[in-house]
């Protein structure tokens, strides 16, 4: 996966990215949308294709039903300007799984548990749109200027709610993720209520929504494809409320791509 994908991007793209980066730095989070990403025609087609591919995601067997997921992680190297994706482990049924670790200090429901997810297919990992999102998000974090190697995690998650059966994001409370930066991009939202993002100061981590004063919460919704946000995990905590199926619908869906970045070692490229 090559790095210099934005060499030919228009000036307005870089100006917008600088604005998003400022918001992230000042508020601990920033929102942006499809217009800010300046998609090419082929990237627009990738969006439709991701929407289709997400329909065959398997159920995430960790936690309550309704959450379907595939995951992959890879090592980004400053030297090669590429990401080397992990290959995962072949299962007896032929599927390929990959381990996912999250510390218990960040994940009250599954912290310390090695969760196993279907490895994201190379078809998805090679999509131009996914590449664009990764490099865009990485540039917002500023981490590429400070580290030689980073761990990049990518989840494709389809929350599927049925009448009377909401789909819940885990953990179902305010929390931090443990990865220094995480970006979330909406792929599809159809026939659902909820799935709203709530941002609060970091000391409310592990609190239920009711325990946090309303004036401390910033709330927003990803509505349209590629409505997005990025969070600085040290600066804030976040909560996503359950996804509820619309009254007159037989099924409701909220599908996202989540991209996170963590250093693999101490900062070693700080300016002198
Ligand atoms: Fe989270």
PDB file of C-alpha atoms and ligand atoms in Angstrom:
ATOM      1  CA  UNK A   1       0.000   0.000   0.000  1.00  0.00           C
ATOM      2  CA  UNK A   2       1.752   3.199  -1.187  1.00  0.00           C
ATOM      3  CA  UNK A   3       1.975   6.427   0.780  1.00  0.00           C
ATOM      4  CA  UNK A   4       2.163   9.351  -1.611  1.00  0.00           C
ATOM      5  CA  UNK A   5      -1.405   9.026  -2.778  1.00  0.00           C
ATOM      6  CA  UNK A   6      -2.212  12.720  -2.239  1.00  0.00           C
ATOM      7  CA  UNK A   7       0.546  14.213  -4.360  1.00  0.00           C
ATOM      8  CA  UNK A   8      -2.000  15.248  -6.970  1.00  0.00           C
ATOM      9  CA  UNK A   9      -4.763  16.255  -4.555  1.00  0.00           C
ATOM     10  CA  UNK A  10      -6.106  19.810  -4.987  1.00  0.00           C
ATOM     11  CA  UNK A  11      -4.988  22.580  -2.604  1.00  0.00           C
ATOM     12  CA  UNK A  12      -8.495  22.715  -1.117  1.00  0.00           C
ATOM     13  CA  UNK A  13      -8.074  19.114   0.035  1.00  0.00           C
ATOM     14  CA  UNK A  14      -4.913  19.962   1.980  1.00  0.00           C
ATOM     15  CA  UNK A  15      -6.494  23.110   3.458  1.00  0.00           C
ATOM     16  CA  UNK A  16      -9.489  21.112   4.652  1.00  0.00           C
ATOM     17  CA  UNK A  17      -7.224  18.456   6.152  1.00  0.00           C
ATOM     18  CA  UNK A  18      -5.329  21.185   8.029  1.00  0.00           C
ATOM     19  CA  UNK A  19      -8.626  22.516   9.392  1.00  0.00           C
ATOM     20  CA  UNK A  20      -9.697  19.023  10.564  1.00  0.00           C
ATOM     21  CA  UNK A  21      -6.266  18.515  12.158  1.00  0.00           C
ATOM     22  CA  UNK A  22      -6.670  21.807  14.079  1.00  0.00           C
ATOM     23  CA  UNK A  23     -10.103  20.802  15.375  1.00  0.00           C
ATOM     24  CA  UNK A  24      -8.749  17.426  16.450  1.00  0.00           C
ATOM     25  CA  UNK A  25      -5.892  19.082  18.297  1.00  0.00           C
ATOM     26  CA  UNK A  26      -8.099  21.688  20.003  1.00  0.00           C
ATOM     27  CA  UNK A  27     -11.191  19.614  20.911  1.00  0.00           C
ATOM     28  CA  UNK A  28      -9.805  16.063  21.063  1.00  0.00           C
ATOM     29  CA  UNK A  29     -12.070  15.097  18.156  1.00  0.00           C
ATOM     30  CA  UNK A  30     -13.087  16.358  14.709  1.00  0.00           C
ATOM     31  CA  UNK A  31     -15.889  15.584  12.275  1.00  0.00           C
ATOM     32  CA  UNK A  32     -15.682  15.623   8.478  1.00  0.00           C
ATOM     33  CA  UNK A  33     -17.610  14.283   5.496  1.00  0.00           C
ATOM     34  CA  UNK A  34     -17.451  12.968   1.926  1.00  0.00           C
ATOM     35  CA  UNK A  35     -16.954  16.447   0.430  1.00  0.00           C
ATOM     36  CA  UNK A  36     -13.825  16.910   2.570  1.00  0.00           C
ATOM     37  CA  UNK A  37     -12.398  13.655   1.167  1.00  0.00           C
ATOM     38  CA  UNK A  38     -12.677  14.760  -2.486  1.00  0.00           C
ATOM     39  CA  UNK A  39     -13.503  11.281  -3.829  1.00  0.00           C
ATOM     40  CA  UNK A  40     -12.598  10.142  -7.337  1.00  0.00           C
ATOM     41  CA  UNK A  41     -15.161   8.257  -9.426  1.00  0.00           C
ATOM     42  CA  UNK A  42     -13.488   4.922  -8.694  1.00  0.00           C
ATOM     43  CA  UNK A  43     -13.507   5.671  -4.947  1.00  0.00           C
ATOM     44  CA  UNK A  44     -17.258   6.356  -5.183  1.00  0.00           C
ATOM     45  CA  UNK A  45     -17.687   2.942  -6.808  1.00  0.00           C
ATOM     46  CA  UNK A  46     -15.583   1.404  -3.991  1.00  0.00           C
ATOM     47  CA  UNK A  47     -18.069   2.835  -1.492  1.00  0.00           C
ATOM     48  CA  UNK A  48     -20.950   0.977  -3.164  1.00  0.00           C
ATOM     49  CA  UNK A  49     -18.853  -2.173  -3.329  1.00  0.00           C
ATOM     50  CA  UNK A  50     -17.932  -1.951   0.407  1.00  0.00           C
ATOM     51  CA  UNK A  51     -21.623  -1.592   1.181  1.00  0.00           C
ATOM     52  CA  UNK A  52     -22.323  -4.824  -0.731  1.00  0.00           C
ATOM     53  CA  UNK A  53     -19.353  -6.711   0.776  1.00  0.00           C
ATOM     54  CA  UNK A  54     -20.427  -5.728   4.300  1.00  0.00           C
ATOM     55  CA  UNK A  55     -23.650  -7.712   3.846  1.00  0.00           C
ATOM     56  CA  UNK A  56     -21.736 -11.017   4.064  1.00  0.00           C
ATOM     57  CA  UNK A  57     -19.775 -10.188   7.225  1.00  0.00           C
ATOM     58  CA  UNK A  58     -20.031 -12.911   9.898  1.00  0.00           C
ATOM     59  CA  UNK A  59     -21.553 -12.322  13.314  1.00  0.00           C
ATOM     60  CA  UNK A  60     -19.025 -11.116  15.892  1.00  0.00           C
ATOM     61  CA  UNK A  61     -19.335 -13.975  18.396  1.00  0.00           C
ATOM     62  CA  UNK A  62     -18.051 -11.848  21.266  1.00  0.00           C
ATOM     63  CA  UNK A  63     -20.998 -10.075  22.853  1.00  0.00           C
ATOM     64  CA  UNK A  64     -24.664  -9.718  22.050  1.00  0.00           C
ATOM     65  CA  UNK A  65     -26.040 -10.327  18.569  1.00  0.00           C
ATOM     66  CA  UNK A  66     -26.395  -7.790  15.841  1.00  0.00           C
ATOM     67  CA  UNK A  67     -22.709  -6.926  15.398  1.00  0.00           C
ATOM     68  CA  UNK A  68     -21.060  -8.315  12.242  1.00  0.00           C
ATOM     69  CA  UNK A  69     -17.398  -7.698  11.675  1.00  0.00           C
ATOM     70  CA  UNK A  70     -14.144  -8.374   9.877  1.00  0.00           C
ATOM     71  CA  UNK A  71     -10.793  -7.013  10.987  1.00  0.00           C
ATOM     72  CA  UNK A  72      -7.196  -6.747   9.909  1.00  0.00           C
ATOM     73  CA  UNK A  73      -4.111  -5.067  11.261  1.00  0.00           C
ATOM     74  CA  UNK A  74      -0.780  -4.294   9.714  1.00  0.00           C
ATOM     75  CA  UNK A  75       2.515  -2.607  10.385  1.00  0.00           C
ATOM     76  CA  UNK A  76       3.087   0.795   8.812  1.00  0.00           C
ATOM     77  CA  UNK A  77       6.729   1.571   8.192  1.00  0.00           C
ATOM     78  CA  UNK A  78       8.134   5.068   7.705  1.00  0.00           C
ATOM     79  CA  UNK A  79      10.994   3.663   5.643  1.00  0.00           C
ATOM     80  CA  UNK A  80       8.870   1.849   3.070  1.00  0.00           C
ATOM     81  CA  UNK A  81       5.773   4.086   3.348  1.00  0.00           C
ATOM     82  CA  UNK A  82       3.628   0.960   3.150  1.00  0.00           C
ATOM     83  CA  UNK A  83       1.463  -1.179   5.418  1.00  0.00           C
ATOM     84  CA  UNK A  84       2.330  -4.863   5.738  1.00  0.00           C
ATOM     85  CA  UNK A  85      -0.992  -6.587   6.568  1.00  0.00           C
ATOM     86  CA  UNK A  86      -0.956  -9.613   8.888  1.00  0.00           C
ATOM     87  CA  UNK A  87      -2.008 -12.835   7.222  1.00  0.00           C
ATOM     88  CA  UNK A  88      -4.015 -14.350  10.133  1.00  0.00           C
ATOM     89  CA  UNK A  89      -4.600 -18.033  10.881  1.00  0.00           C
ATOM     90  CA  UNK A  90      -6.458 -20.509   8.706  1.00  0.00           C
ATOM     91  CA  UNK A  91      -9.350 -22.253  10.518  1.00  0.00           C
ATOM     92  CA  UNK A  92     -10.534 -25.882  10.000  1.00  0.00           C
ATOM     93  CA  UNK A  93     -13.462 -24.561   7.916  1.00  0.00           C
ATOM     94  CA  UNK A  94     -11.075 -22.686   5.603  1.00  0.00           C
ATOM     95  CA  UNK A  95     -11.838 -19.200   6.931  1.00  0.00           C
ATOM     96  CA  UNK A  96      -8.968 -17.003   8.115  1.00  0.00           C
ATOM     97  CA  UNK A  97      -9.098 -15.406  11.553  1.00  0.00           C
ATOM     98  CA  UNK A  98      -6.979 -12.759  13.205  1.00  0.00           C
ATOM     99  CA  UNK A  99      -6.430 -11.992  16.899  1.00  0.00           C
ATOM    100  CA  UNK A 100      -7.519  -8.701  18.400  1.00  0.00           C
ATOM    101  CA  UNK A 101      -6.170  -7.499  21.759  1.00  0.00           C
ATOM    102  CA  UNK A 102      -7.522  -4.661  23.897  1.00  0.00           C
ATOM    103  CA  UNK A 103      -6.387  -3.965  27.472  1.00  0.00           C
ATOM    104  CA  UNK A 104      -8.902  -4.368  30.332  1.00  0.00           C
ATOM    105  CA  UNK A 105      -8.298  -0.776  31.433  1.00  0.00           C
ATOM    106  CA  UNK A 106     -10.021   0.313  28.211  1.00  0.00           C
ATOM    107  CA  UNK A 107     -12.495  -2.492  27.525  1.00  0.00           C
ATOM    108  CA  UNK A 108     -14.639  -3.321  30.596  1.00  0.00           C
ATOM    109  CA  UNK A 109     -16.566  -5.994  28.669  1.00  0.00           C
ATOM    110  CA  UNK A 110     -13.809  -7.843  26.772  1.00  0.00           C
ATOM    111  CA  UNK A 111     -10.578  -6.279  28.077  1.00  0.00           C
ATOM    112  CA  UNK A 112      -7.687  -8.743  28.324  1.00  0.00           C
ATOM    113  CA  UNK A 113      -9.627 -11.274  26.199  1.00  0.00           C
ATOM    114  CA  UNK A 114      -8.061 -12.162  22.850  1.00  0.00           C
ATOM    115  CA  UNK A 115     -11.000 -11.804  20.489  1.00  0.00           C
ATOM    116  CA  UNK A 116     -10.831 -13.587  17.151  1.00  0.00           C
ATOM    117  CA  UNK A 117     -12.386 -11.967  14.116  1.00  0.00           C
ATOM    118  CA  UNK A 118     -12.639 -12.954  10.476  1.00  0.00           C
ATOM    119  CA  UNK A 119      -9.608 -11.468   8.709  1.00  0.00           C
ATOM    120  CA  UNK A 120     -10.641  -8.696   6.338  1.00  0.00           C
ATOM    121  CA  UNK A 121     -10.286  -9.869   2.743  1.00  0.00           C
ATOM    122  CA  UNK A 122      -7.469  -8.617   0.523  1.00  0.00           C
ATOM    123  CA  UNK A 123     -10.206  -7.452  -1.866  1.00  0.00           C
ATOM    124  CA  UNK A 124     -11.284  -4.900   0.758  1.00  0.00           C
ATOM    125  CA  UNK A 125      -7.752  -4.070   1.952  1.00  0.00           C
ATOM    126  CA  UNK A 126      -6.704  -3.262  -1.618  1.00  0.00           C
ATOM    127  CA  UNK A 127      -9.583  -0.924  -2.362  1.00  0.00           C
ATOM    128  CA  UNK A 128      -8.514   2.579  -3.373  1.00  0.00           C
ATOM    129  CA  UNK A 129     -11.107   4.130  -1.075  1.00  0.00           C
ATOM    130  CA  UNK A 130      -9.814   2.270   1.987  1.00  0.00           C
ATOM    131  CA  UNK A 131      -6.264   3.296   1.119  1.00  0.00           C
ATOM    132  CA  UNK A 132      -7.333   6.905   0.789  1.00  0.00           C
ATOM    133  CA  UNK A 133      -9.114   6.827   4.174  1.00  0.00           C
ATOM    134  CA  UNK A 134      -6.085   5.281   5.903  1.00  0.00           C
ATOM    135  CA  UNK A 135      -3.610   7.816   4.543  1.00  0.00           C
ATOM    136  CA  UNK A 136      -6.012  10.684   5.142  1.00  0.00           C
ATOM    137  CA  UNK A 137      -6.585   9.653   8.762  1.00  0.00           C
ATOM    138  CA  UNK A 138      -2.903   8.967   9.401  1.00  0.00           C
ATOM    139  CA  UNK A 139      -2.047  12.459   8.151  1.00  0.00           C
ATOM    140  CA  UNK A 140      -4.553  13.925  10.644  1.00  0.00           C
ATOM    141  CA  UNK A 141      -2.835  12.213  13.584  1.00  0.00           C
ATOM    142  CA  UNK A 142       0.659  13.599  12.916  1.00  0.00           C
ATOM    143  CA  UNK A 143       2.059  10.214  14.054  1.00  0.00           C
ATOM    144  CA  UNK A 144       3.892   9.559  10.792  1.00  0.00           C
ATOM    145  CA  UNK A 145       6.250  12.433  11.625  1.00  0.00           C
ATOM    146  CA  UNK A 146       7.206  10.953  15.001  1.00  0.00           C
ATOM    147  CA  UNK A 147       7.336   7.182  14.694  1.00  0.00           C
ATOM    148  CA  UNK A 148       9.176   4.717  12.472  1.00  0.00           C
ATOM    149  CA  UNK A 149       6.573   1.979  12.823  1.00  0.00           C
ATOM    150  CA  UNK A 150       2.881   2.034  13.699  1.00  0.00           C
ATOM    151  CA  UNK A 151       0.211  -0.615  14.146  1.00  0.00           C
ATOM    152  CA  UNK A 152      -2.797   0.175  11.941  1.00  0.00           C
ATOM    153  CA  UNK A 153      -6.073  -1.636  12.695  1.00  0.00           C
ATOM    154  CA  UNK A 154      -9.059  -1.653  10.335  1.00  0.00           C
ATOM    155  CA  UNK A 155     -12.536  -2.919  11.272  1.00  0.00           C
ATOM    156  CA  UNK A 156     -15.539  -3.199   8.976  1.00  0.00           C
ATOM    157  CA  UNK A 157     -18.562  -3.392  11.300  1.00  0.00           C
ATOM    158  CA  UNK A 158     -22.203  -3.815  10.329  1.00  0.00           C
ATOM    159  CA  UNK A 159     -24.634  -3.288  13.196  1.00  0.00           C
ATOM    160  CA  UNK A 160     -27.892  -4.985  12.330  1.00  0.00           C
ATOM    161  CA  UNK A 161     -30.965  -4.237  14.458  1.00  0.00           C
ATOM    162  CA  UNK A 162     -34.258  -6.140  14.327  1.00  0.00           C
ATOM    163  CA  UNK A 163     -37.632  -4.971  15.672  1.00  0.00           C
ATOM    164  CA  UNK A 164     -37.332  -5.030  19.483  1.00  0.00           C
ATOM    165  CA  UNK A 165     -33.718  -6.206  19.206  1.00  0.00           C
ATOM    166  CA  UNK A 166     -31.233  -3.313  19.232  1.00  0.00           C
ATOM    167  CA  UNK A 167     -27.610  -3.832  18.203  1.00  0.00           C
ATOM    168  CA  UNK A 168     -25.141  -2.621  20.809  1.00  0.00           C
ATOM    169  CA  UNK A 169     -21.641  -1.306  20.392  1.00  0.00           C
ATOM    170  CA  UNK A 170     -19.119  -2.713  22.863  1.00  0.00           C
ATOM    171  CA  UNK A 171     -18.433  -1.461  25.459  1.00  0.00           C
ATOM    172  CA  UNK A 172     -21.917  -0.066  26.051  1.00  0.00           C
ATOM    173  CA  UNK A 173     -20.725   2.875  28.193  1.00  0.00           C
ATOM    174  CA  UNK A 174     -18.379   5.867  27.902  1.00  0.00           C
ATOM    175  CA  UNK A 175     -14.901   4.511  27.274  1.00  0.00           C
ATOM    176  CA  UNK A 176     -11.501   5.087  25.753  1.00  0.00           C
ATOM    177  CA  UNK A 177     -10.196   2.687  23.095  1.00  0.00           C
ATOM    178  CA  UNK A 178      -6.526   2.377  24.070  1.00  0.00           C
ATOM    179  CA  UNK A 179      -5.349   3.205  20.554  1.00  0.00           C
ATOM    180  CA  UNK A 180      -4.104   6.829  20.495  1.00  0.00           C
ATOM    181  CA  UNK A 181      -6.186   7.776  17.437  1.00  0.00           C
ATOM    182  CA  UNK A 182      -9.298   6.192  15.916  1.00  0.00           C
ATOM    183  CA  UNK A 183     -11.260   7.377  12.886  1.00  0.00           C
ATOM    184  CA  UNK A 184     -14.776   6.201  12.034  1.00  0.00           C
ATOM    185  CA  UNK A 185     -16.318   6.451   8.556  1.00  0.00           C
ATOM    186  CA  UNK A 186     -19.964   5.715   7.844  1.00  0.00           C
ATOM    187  CA  UNK A 187     -20.575   3.288   4.981  1.00  0.00           C
ATOM    188  CA  UNK A 188     -24.332   2.864   5.310  1.00  0.00           C
ATOM    189  CA  UNK A 189     -27.143   3.931   7.610  1.00  0.00           C
ATOM    190  CA  UNK A 190     -30.596   2.593   6.799  1.00  0.00           C
ATOM    191  CA  UNK A 191     -33.848   2.223   8.801  1.00  0.00           C
ATOM    192  CA  UNK A 192     -32.227   2.904  12.177  1.00  0.00           C
ATOM    193  CA  UNK A 193     -32.351   5.281  15.090  1.00  0.00           C
ATOM    194  CA  UNK A 194     -29.501   5.677  17.562  1.00  0.00           C
ATOM    195  CA  UNK A 195     -25.868   4.909  16.845  1.00  0.00           C
ATOM    196  CA  UNK A 196     -25.145   8.493  17.897  1.00  0.00           C
ATOM    197  CA  UNK A 197     -21.643   9.403  19.024  1.00  0.00           C
ATOM    198  CA  UNK A 198     -21.317  11.097  22.426  1.00  0.00           C
ATOM    199  CA  UNK A 199     -18.044  12.776  23.407  1.00  0.00           C
ATOM    200  CA  UNK A 200     -17.158  13.702  27.008  1.00  0.00           C
ATOM    201  CA  UNK A 201     -14.062  14.593  29.067  1.00  0.00           C
ATOM    202  CA  UNK A 202     -11.803  11.536  29.658  1.00  0.00           C
ATOM    203  CA  UNK A 203     -12.593  11.162  33.388  1.00  0.00           C
ATOM    204  CA  UNK A 204     -16.116   9.945  32.499  1.00  0.00           C
ATOM    205  CA  UNK A 205     -14.684   6.706  31.044  1.00  0.00           C
ATOM    206  CA  UNK A 206     -16.654   3.647  32.321  1.00  0.00           C
ATOM    207  CA  UNK A 207     -19.706   5.860  33.149  1.00  0.00           C
ATOM    208  CA  UNK A 208     -23.166   5.162  31.776  1.00  0.00           C
ATOM    209  CA  UNK A 209     -24.780   7.936  29.732  1.00  0.00           C
ATOM    210  CA  UNK A 210     -27.147   8.887  32.585  1.00  0.00           C
ATOM    211  CA  UNK A 211     -24.197   9.524  34.915  1.00  0.00           C
ATOM    212  CA  UNK A 212     -22.644  12.236  32.734  1.00  0.00           C
ATOM    213  CA  UNK A 213     -24.027  15.801  32.992  1.00  0.00           C
ATOM    214  CA  UNK A 214     -25.668  16.824  29.687  1.00  0.00           C
ATOM    215  CA  UNK A 215     -23.569  20.002  29.416  1.00  0.00           C
ATOM    216  CA  UNK A 216     -20.380  17.888  29.376  1.00  0.00           C
ATOM    217  CA  UNK A 217     -21.504  15.893  26.307  1.00  0.00           C
ATOM    218  CA  UNK A 218     -21.121  16.715  22.615  1.00  0.00           C
ATOM    219  CA  UNK A 219     -23.435  14.527  20.533  1.00  0.00           C
ATOM    220  CA  UNK A 220     -23.492  13.978  16.758  1.00  0.00           C
ATOM    221  CA  UNK A 221     -24.766  11.470  14.226  1.00  0.00           C
ATOM    222  CA  UNK A 222     -23.131  10.004  11.118  1.00  0.00           C
ATOM    223  CA  UNK A 223     -25.984  10.229   8.602  1.00  0.00           C
ATOM    224  CA  UNK A 224     -24.643  10.140   5.061  1.00  0.00           C
ATOM    225  CA  UNK A 225     -22.032   7.826   3.530  1.00  0.00           C
ATOM    226  CA  UNK A 226     -18.516   8.873   4.606  1.00  0.00           C
ATOM    227  CA  UNK A 227     -19.739  11.171   7.366  1.00  0.00           C
ATOM    228  CA  UNK A 228     -16.729  10.660   9.635  1.00  0.00           C
ATOM    229  CA  UNK A 229     -14.998  11.544  12.874  1.00  0.00           C
ATOM    230  CA  UNK A 230     -11.576  11.065  14.414  1.00  0.00           C
ATOM    231  CA  UNK A 231     -10.799  11.025  18.124  1.00  0.00           C
ATOM    232  CA  UNK A 232      -7.693  11.619  20.211  1.00  0.00           C
ATOM    233  CA  UNK A 233      -8.100   8.859  22.809  1.00  0.00           C
ATOM    234  CA  UNK A 234      -6.054  10.617  25.514  1.00  0.00           C
ATOM    235  CA  UNK A 235      -8.111  13.815  25.275  1.00  0.00           C
ATOM    236  CA  UNK A 236     -11.699  12.532  25.471  1.00  0.00           C
ATOM    237  CA  UNK A 237     -13.869   9.469  26.067  1.00  0.00           C
ATOM    238  CA  UNK A 238     -16.761   8.397  23.872  1.00  0.00           C
ATOM    239  CA  UNK A 239     -19.975   6.408  23.860  1.00  0.00           C
ATOM    240  CA  UNK A 240     -22.141   5.176  20.965  1.00  0.00           C
ATOM    241  CA  UNK A 241     -25.748   4.481  21.897  1.00  0.00           C
ATOM    242  CA  UNK A 242     -27.481   1.281  20.693  1.00  0.00           C
ATOM    243  CA  UNK A 243     -28.720   1.031  17.122  1.00  0.00           C
ATOM    244  CA  UNK A 244     -32.511   0.585  17.060  1.00  0.00           C
ATOM    245  CA  UNK A 245     -34.580  -0.648  14.125  1.00  0.00           C
ATOM    246  CA  UNK A 246     -37.126   1.889  12.793  1.00  0.00           C
ATOM    247  CA  UNK A 247     -40.708   1.174  13.799  1.00  0.00           C
ATOM    248  CA  UNK A 248     -41.997   0.210  10.357  1.00  0.00           C
ATOM    249  CA  UNK A 249     -38.893  -1.594   9.107  1.00  0.00           C
ATOM    250  CA  UNK A 250     -38.068  -5.312   9.364  1.00  0.00           C
ATOM    251  CA  UNK A 251     -34.321  -4.658   9.675  1.00  0.00           C
ATOM    252  CA  UNK A 252     -32.071  -1.647  10.305  1.00  0.00           C
ATOM    253  CA  UNK A 253     -28.380  -1.316   9.482  1.00  0.00           C
ATOM    254  CA  UNK A 254     -25.476   0.929  10.445  1.00  0.00           C
ATOM    255  CA  UNK A 255     -22.167   0.018   8.803  1.00  0.00           C
ATOM    256  CA  UNK A 256     -18.850   1.725   9.541  1.00  0.00           C
ATOM    257  CA  UNK A 257     -15.163   1.427   8.793  1.00  0.00           C
ATOM    258  CA  UNK A 258     -13.009   2.071  11.830  1.00  0.00           C
ATOM    259  CA  UNK A 259      -9.301   2.822  11.434  1.00  0.00           C
ATOM    260  CA  UNK A 260      -6.910   3.120  14.394  1.00  0.00           C
ATOM    261  CA  UNK A 261      -3.228   3.845  14.862  1.00  0.00           C
ATOM    262  CA  UNK A 262      -0.873   2.871  17.712  1.00  0.00           C
ATOM    263  CA  UNK A 263       2.899   3.286  18.017  1.00  0.00           C
ATOM    264  CA  UNK A 264       4.948   0.108  18.156  1.00  0.00           C
ATOM    265  CA  UNK A 265       7.800   1.731  20.037  1.00  0.00           C
ATOM    266  CA  UNK A 266       8.794   4.950  21.794  1.00  0.00           C
ATOM    267  CA  UNK A 267       8.836   8.005  19.581  1.00  0.00           C
ATOM    268  CA  UNK A 268      12.145   7.865  17.756  1.00  0.00           C
ATOM    269  CA  UNK A 269      11.795  10.508  15.079  1.00  0.00           C
ATOM    270  CA  UNK A 270      11.176  13.588  17.251  1.00  0.00           C
ATOM    271  CA  UNK A 271      12.866  16.706  15.909  1.00  0.00           C
ATOM    272  CA  UNK A 272      16.198  17.445  17.667  1.00  0.00           C
TER     273      UNK A 272
HETATM  274 FE1  LIG B   1     -14.762   2.917  21.113  1.00  0.00          FE
END
